[in-house]
Tab-separated table of N, CA and C in Angstrom:
chain	number	residue	atom	x	y	z
M	1	MET	N	104.453	124.376	165.442
M	1	MET	CA	104.920	125.353	164.476
M	1	MET	C	104.813	126.762	165.053
M	2	LYS	N	103.688	127.061	165.753
M	2	LYS	CA	103.534	128.379	166.353
M	2	LYS	C	104.584	128.607	167.436
M	3	LEU	N	104.905	127.567	168.182
M	3	LEU	CA	105.914	127.677	169.226
M	3	LEU	C	107.277	127.995	168.615
M	4	LEU	N	107.623	127.342	167.524
M	4	LEU	CA	108.886	127.591	166.842
M	4	LEU	C	108.950	129.026	166.330
M	5	ALA	N	107.868	129.520	165.740
M	5	ALA	CA	107.819	130.890	165.243
M	5	ALA	C	107.963	131.888	166.393
M	6	LEU	N	107.310	131.609	167.523
M	6	LEU	CA	107.408	132.484	168.685
M	6	LEU	C	108.831	132.498	169.227
M	7	MET	N	109.482	131.335	169.280
M	7	MET	CA	110.859	131.269	169.762
M	7	MET	C	111.797	132.069	168.846
M	8	PHE	N	111.600	131.959	167.537
M	8	PHE	CA	112.416	132.711	166.583
M	8	PHE	C	112.210	134.212	166.765
M	9	LEU	N	110.971	134.623	166.936
M	9	LEU	CA	110.652	136.032	167.121
M	9	LEU	C	111.307	136.574	168.390
M	10	LEU	N	111.237	135.835	169.477
M	10	LEU	CA	111.840	136.269	170.731
M	10	LEU	C	113.361	136.335	170.610
M	11	ALA	N	113.964	135.359	169.965
M	11	ALA	CA	115.418	135.345	169.798
M	11	ALA	C	115.879	136.518	168.942
M	12	SER	N	115.174	136.799	167.864
M	12	SER	CA	115.584	137.900	166.988
M	12	SER	C	115.347	139.247	167.648
M	13	SER	N	114.330	139.370	168.467
M	13	SER	CA	114.093	140.640	169.143
M	13	SER	C	115.157	140.890	170.197
M	14	THR	N	115.685	139.847	170.829
M	14	THR	CA	116.766	139.997	171.795
M	14	THR	C	118.014	140.509	171.107
M	15	LEU	N	118.323	139.992	169.928
M	15	LEU	CA	119.480	140.475	169.180
M	15	LEU	C	119.305	141.933	168.787
M	16	ALA	N	118.126	142.319	168.415
M	16	ALA	CA	117.870	143.704	168.019
M	16	ALA	C	118.081	144.652	169.194
M	17	LEU	N	117.735	144.212	170.403
M	17	LEU	CA	117.909	145.051	171.578
M	17	LEU	C	119.371	145.190	171.971
M	18	ALA	N	120.205	144.267	171.522
M	18	ALA	CA	121.610	144.279	171.891
M	18	ALA	C	122.382	145.397	171.202
M	19	GLY	N	121.837	146.045	170.225
M	19	GLY	CA	122.516	147.131	169.523
M	19	GLY	C	122.610	146.848	168.045
M	20	ASP	N	122.768	147.910	167.292
M	20	ASP	CA	122.906	147.778	165.846
M	20	ASP	C	124.360	147.532	165.496
M	21	TRP	N	124.608	146.504	164.724
M	21	TRP	CA	125.959	146.217	164.250
M	21	TRP	C	126.260	147.118	163.076
M	22	LYS	N	127.450	147.699	163.047
M	22	LYS	CA	127.845	148.639	162.004
M	22	LYS	C	129.232	148.263	161.479
M	23	ASP	N	129.557	148.770	160.306
M	23	ASP	CA	130.890	148.596	159.764
M	23	ASP	C	131.881	149.409	160.592
M	24	VAL	N	133.085	148.898	160.705
M	24	VAL	CA	134.158	149.577	161.419
M	24	VAL	C	135.030	150.299	160.397
M	25	THR	N	135.408	151.534	160.707
M	25	THR	CA	136.332	152.264	159.838
M	25	THR	C	137.617	152.533	160.602
M	26	GLY	N	138.708	152.435	159.906
M	26	GLY	CA	139.996	152.683	160.519
M	26	GLY	C	141.067	151.793	159.928
M	27	ILE	N	142.170	151.706	160.649
M	27	ILE	CA	143.296	150.890	160.213
M	27	ILE	C	143.804	150.068	161.398
M	28	TYR	N	144.596	149.044	161.111
M	28	TYR	CA	145.181	148.230	162.172
M	28	TYR	C	146.555	147.743	161.747
M	29	ALA	N	147.308	147.267	162.729
M	29	ALA	CA	148.615	146.663	162.460
M	29	ALA	C	148.900	145.633	163.533
M	30	LEU	N	149.584	144.573	163.167
M	30	LEU	CA	150.141	143.624	164.131
M	30	LEU	C	151.556	144.096	164.421
M	31	THR	N	151.850	144.334	165.699
M	31	THR	CA	153.130	144.930	166.061
M	31	THR	C	153.733	144.225	167.271
M	32	PRO	N	155.013	144.506	167.540
M	32	PRO	CA	155.578	144.082	168.824
M	32	PRO	C	155.024	144.979	169.931
M	33	ALA	N	155.261	144.600	171.172
M	33	ALA	CA	154.802	145.406	172.310
M	33	ALA	C	155.401	146.801	172.254
M	34	ASP	N	156.690	146.901	171.986
M	34	ASP	CA	157.377	148.186	171.869
M	34	ASP	C	157.516	148.515	170.388
M	35	TYR	N	156.433	148.974	169.794
M	35	TYR	CA	156.406	149.104	168.335
M	35	TYR	C	157.320	150.194	167.791
M	36	LEU	N	157.611	151.228	168.561
M	36	LEU	CA	158.474	152.293	168.052
M	36	LEU	C	159.947	151.896	168.025
M	37	ASP	N	160.390	151.192	169.055
M	37	ASP	CA	161.800	150.809	169.159
M	37	ASP	C	161.906	149.441	169.832
M	38	PRO	N	161.495	148.380	169.126
M	38	PRO	CA	161.526	147.063	169.765
M	38	PRO	C	162.958	146.580	169.994
M	39	PRO	N	163.204	145.989	171.156
M	39	PRO	CA	164.541	145.432	171.397
M	39	PRO	C	164.767	144.222	170.489
M	40	PRO	N	166.013	143.886	170.242
M	40	PRO	CA	166.305	142.722	169.398
M	40	PRO	C	165.629	141.463	169.943
M	41	GLY	N	165.040	140.708	169.049
M	41	GLY	CA	164.416	139.445	169.425
M	41	GLY	C	162.982	139.544	169.910
M	42	GLN	N	162.451	140.760	170.080
M	42	GLN	CA	161.062	140.893	170.533
M	42	GLN	C	160.129	140.438	169.410
M	43	LYS	N	159.165	139.588	169.756
M	43	LYS	CA	158.209	139.104	168.756
M	43	LYS	C	157.484	140.270	168.096
M	44	GLY	N	157.251	140.147	166.800
M	44	GLY	CA	156.662	141.240	166.048
M	44	GLY	C	155.163	141.195	165.900
M	45	ASN	N	154.494	140.230	166.538
M	45	ASN	CA	153.046	140.102	166.332
M	45	ASN	C	152.290	139.841	167.634
M	46	THR	N	152.651	140.548	168.688
M	46	THR	CA	152.013	140.318	169.989
M	46	THR	C	150.849	141.264	170.268
M	47	HIS	N	150.745	142.336	169.482
M	47	HIS	CA	149.721	143.349	169.729
M	47	HIS	C	148.946	143.657	168.450
M	48	PHE	N	147.633	143.657	168.580
M	48	PHE	CA	146.738	144.045	167.499
M	48	PHE	C	146.398	145.505	167.758
M	49	ARG	N	147.057	146.396	167.035
M	49	ARG	CA	146.952	147.837	167.266
M	49	ARG	C	145.890	148.420	166.343
M	50	LEU	N	144.964	149.197	166.912
M	50	LEU	CA	143.842	149.759	166.166
M	50	LEU	C	143.842	151.274	166.193
M	51	GLN	N	143.481	151.852	165.057
M	51	GLN	CA	143.180	153.278	164.983
M	51	GLN	C	141.839	153.405	164.292
M	52	LEU	N	140.808	153.673	165.081
M	52	LEU	CA	139.464	153.831	164.547
M	52	LEU	C	139.257	155.265	164.088
M	53	THR	N	138.444	155.445	163.046
M	53	THR	CA	138.113	156.771	162.533
M	53	THR	C	136.621	156.823	162.216
M	54	GLY	N	136.147	157.996	161.822
M	54	GLY	CA	134.758	158.143	161.382
M	54	GLY	C	133.745	157.806	162.458
M	55	ASP	N	132.639	157.194	162.020
M	55	ASP	CA	131.550	156.865	162.948
M	55	ASP	C	131.985	155.882	164.029
M	56	SER	N	132.901	154.975	163.696
M	56	SER	CA	133.397	154.022	164.702
M	56	SER	C	134.018	154.765	165.870
M	57	ALA	N	134.882	155.724	165.566
M	57	ALA	CA	135.553	156.494	166.608
M	57	ALA	C	134.573	157.419	167.330
M	58	MET	N	133.667	158.041	166.591
M	58	MET	CA	132.695	158.944	167.204
M	58	MET	C	131.806	158.187	168.203
M	59	ASP	N	131.330	157.016	167.815
M	59	ASP	CA	130.473	156.243	168.711
M	59	ASP	C	131.214	155.828	169.979
M	60	LEU	N	132.479	155.411	169.831
M	60	LEU	CA	133.256	155.022	171.007
M	60	LEU	C	133.550	156.239	171.873
M	61	TYR	N	133.929	157.362	171.270
M	61	TYR	CA	134.177	158.611	172.009
M	61	TYR	C	132.932	158.994	172.808
M	62	ASP	N	131.783	158.984	172.152
M	62	ASP	CA	130.532	159.368	172.823
M	62	ASP	C	130.153	158.395	173.938
M	63	ALA	N	130.534	157.139	173.812
M	63	ALA	CA	130.175	156.134	174.817
M	63	ALA	C	131.076	156.172	176.049
M	64	MET	N	132.205	156.842	175.958
M	64	MET	CA	133.138	156.894	177.089
M	64	MET	C	132.606	157.867	178.144
M	65	PRO	N	132.283	157.356	179.345
M	65	PRO	CA	131.632	158.185	180.364
M	65	PRO	C	132.626	159.021	181.186
M	66	VAL	N	133.494	159.757	180.485
M	66	VAL	CA	134.462	160.631	181.153
M	66	VAL	C	134.428	161.992	180.461
M	67	GLU	N	134.902	163.009	181.155
M	67	GLU	CA	134.949	164.347	180.578
M	67	GLU	C	136.182	164.478	179.684
M	68	PRO	N	136.036	165.128	178.528
M	68	PRO	CA	137.191	165.320	177.662
M	68	PRO	C	138.137	166.387	178.224
M	69	ILE	N	139.429	166.189	177.935
M	69	ILE	CA	140.443	167.185	178.270
M	69	ILE	C	141.281	167.440	177.023
M	70	GLU	N	141.911	168.597	176.957
M	70	GLU	CA	142.726	168.903	175.785
M	70	GLU	C	143.952	168.004	175.752
M	71	ASP	N	144.199	167.405	174.601
M	71	ASP	CA	145.341	166.513	174.401
M	71	ASP	C	146.554	167.358	174.024
M	72	GLU	N	147.631	167.271	174.806
M	72	GLU	CA	148.825	168.082	174.577
M	72	GLU	C	149.524	167.729	173.271
M	73	CYS	N	149.418	166.487	172.827
M	73	CYS	CA	150.106	166.062	171.600
M	73	CYS	C	149.419	166.570	170.337
M	74	THR	N	148.098	166.542	170.330
M	74	THR	CA	147.355	166.802	169.089
M	74	THR	C	146.528	168.077	169.112
M	75	GLY	N	146.216	168.586	170.303
M	75	GLY	CA	145.335	169.740	170.415
M	75	GLY	C	143.862	169.371	170.368
M	76	GLY	N	143.560	168.092	170.129
M	76	GLY	CA	142.183	167.632	170.127
M	76	GLY	C	141.658	167.455	171.541
M	77	MET	N	140.375	167.203	171.654
M	77	MET	CA	139.772	166.914	172.949
M	77	MET	C	139.812	165.403	173.157
M	78	ALA	N	140.472	164.976	174.225
M	78	ALA	CA	140.726	163.559	174.462
M	78	ALA	C	139.854	163.012	175.579
M	79	LYS	N	139.370	161.804	175.354
M	79	LYS	CA	138.732	161.014	176.404
M	79	LYS	C	139.574	159.749	176.535
M	80	SER	N	139.955	159.440	177.759
M	80	SER	CA	140.773	158.253	178.008
M	80	SER	C	140.184	157.467	179.161
M	81	ILE	N	140.166	156.171	178.993
M	81	ILE	CA	139.841	155.249	180.072
M	81	ILE	C	140.953	154.220	180.075
M	82	GLN	N	141.748	154.257	181.136
M	82	GLN	CA	142.966	153.462	181.228
M	82	GLN	C	143.793	153.675	179.967
M	83	GLN	N	144.033	152.653	179.164
M	83	GLN	CA	144.914	152.785	178.001
M	83	GLN	C	144.181	153.120	176.701
M	84	MET	N	142.873	153.146	176.713
M	84	MET	CA	142.097	153.456	175.507
M	84	MET	C	141.906	154.966	175.424
M	85	ARG	N	142.230	155.536	174.252
M	85	ARG	CA	142.128	156.981	174.080
M	85	ARG	C	141.389	157.313	172.790
M	86	CYS	N	140.442	158.245	172.896
M	86	CYS	CA	139.725	158.751	171.729
M	86	CYS	C	139.885	160.267	171.677
M	87	LEU	N	139.924	160.780	170.455
M	87	LEU	CA	140.126	162.211	170.243
M	87	LEU	C	139.029	162.787	169.361
M	88	TYR	N	138.656	164.019	169.674
M	88	TYR	CA	137.741	164.771	168.825
M	88	TYR	C	138.457	166.045	168.401
M	89	PHE	N	138.502	166.285	167.083
M	89	PHE	CA	139.142	167.466	166.529
M	89	PHE	C	138.050	168.433	166.066
M	90	GLU	N	137.810	169.452	166.877
M	90	GLU	CA	136.702	170.373	166.637
M	90	GLU	C	136.846	171.124	165.310
M	91	ASN	N	138.073	171.478	164.929
M	91	ASN	CA	138.280	172.264	163.701
M	91	ASN	C	137.722	171.587	162.461
M	92	ASP	N	137.899	170.275	162.366
M	92	ASP	CA	137.393	169.575	161.175
M	92	ASP	C	136.301	168.561	161.494
M	93	GLY	N	135.885	168.487	162.754
M	93	GLY	CA	134.780	167.609	163.137
M	93	GLY	C	135.076	166.126	163.005
M	94	THR	N	136.347	165.734	163.183
M	94	THR	CA	136.717	164.321	163.035
M	94	THR	C	137.053	163.693	164.381
M	95	TYR	N	137.003	162.363	164.394
M	95	TYR	CA	137.274	161.570	165.585
M	95	TYR	C	138.317	160.511	165.259
M	96	GLU	N	139.115	160.144	166.274
M	96	GLU	CA	140.053	159.026	166.190
M	96	GLU	C	140.086	158.328	167.535
M	97	CYS	N	140.274	157.025	167.524
M	97	CYS	CA	140.501	156.272	168.751
M	97	CYS	C	141.718	155.379	168.542
M	98	HIS	N	142.543	155.256	169.586
M	98	HIS	CA	143.766	154.464	169.503
M	98	HIS	C	143.863	153.528	170.701
M	99	PHE	N	144.109	152.277	170.427
M	99	PHE	CA	144.379	151.305	171.476
M	99	PHE	C	144.917	150.041	170.821
M	100	SER	N	145.450	149.156	171.647
M	100	SER	CA	145.906	147.874	171.119
M	100	SER	C	145.371	146.771	172.020
M	101	ILE	N	145.346	145.597	171.472
M	101	ILE	CA	144.970	144.404	172.234
M	101	ILE	C	146.219	143.553	172.383
M	102	ASN	N	146.615	143.326	173.617
M	102	ASN	CA	147.701	142.395	173.898
M	102	ASN	C	147.100	141.007	173.674
M	103	ILE	N	147.502	140.356	172.607
M	103	ILE	CA	146.842	139.127	172.166
M	103	ILE	C	146.954	138.016	173.207
M	104	ALA	N	148.130	137.783	173.748
M	104	ALA	CA	148.328	136.679	174.694
M	104	ALA	C	147.596	136.911	176.006
M	105	GLU	N	147.579	138.159	176.477
M	105	GLU	CA	146.959	138.468	177.768
M	105	GLU	C	145.509	138.894	177.651
M	106	GLN	N	145.033	139.127	176.408
M	106	GLN	CA	143.660	139.549	176.162
M	106	GLN	C	143.288	140.776	176.989
M	107	LYS	N	144.148	141.824	176.885
M	107	LYS	CA	143.835	143.076	177.590
M	107	LYS	C	144.147	144.260	176.690
M	108	ILE	N	143.484	145.378	176.982
M	108	ILE	CA	143.665	146.614	176.239
M	108	ILE	C	144.918	147.313	176.726
M	109	GLU	N	145.742	147.779	175.777
M	109	GLU	CA	146.937	148.541	176.100
M	109	GLU	C	146.987	149.781	175.221
M	110	TYR	N	148.023	150.612	175.405
M	110	TYR	CA	148.098	151.869	174.654
M	110	TYR	C	148.139	151.592	173.154
M	111	GLY	N	147.698	152.585	172.400
M	111	GLY	CA	147.637	152.422	170.950
M	111	GLY	C	148.828	153.006	170.226
M	112	ILE	N	148.988	154.331	170.334
M	112	ILE	CA	150.111	154.985	169.663
M	112	ILE	C	150.769	155.942	170.649
M	113	ALA	N	152.038	156.187	170.403
M	113	ALA	CA	152.785	157.110	171.252
M	113	ALA	C	152.506	158.539	170.812
M	114	CYS	N	152.744	159.467	171.693
M	114	CYS	CA	152.538	160.886	171.426
M	114	CYS	C	153.490	161.361	170.336
């Protein structure tokens, strides 16, 4: 019984060290690859497109180990790693992150167009 309790304690402490799970805020859509102007016949559900906001976006922005640069489209401060982009808007203190998951290929792709 003591061994079982010790195993449970060790397992739960490992999960605690892995990070705190939090609610995600934002919106999503299932879209074709070319969501703005899809060619005829393009499947409409190949990409899981995400726009994170609030603490979800702030945490991801802060975790990106790159220097922010001014985003020409929005005027916000942007951090990008490959196709994943997060923005910080200093005027109102808000964050957004945009990216999509190519479902079939299981890779990150761009989120929204400028």
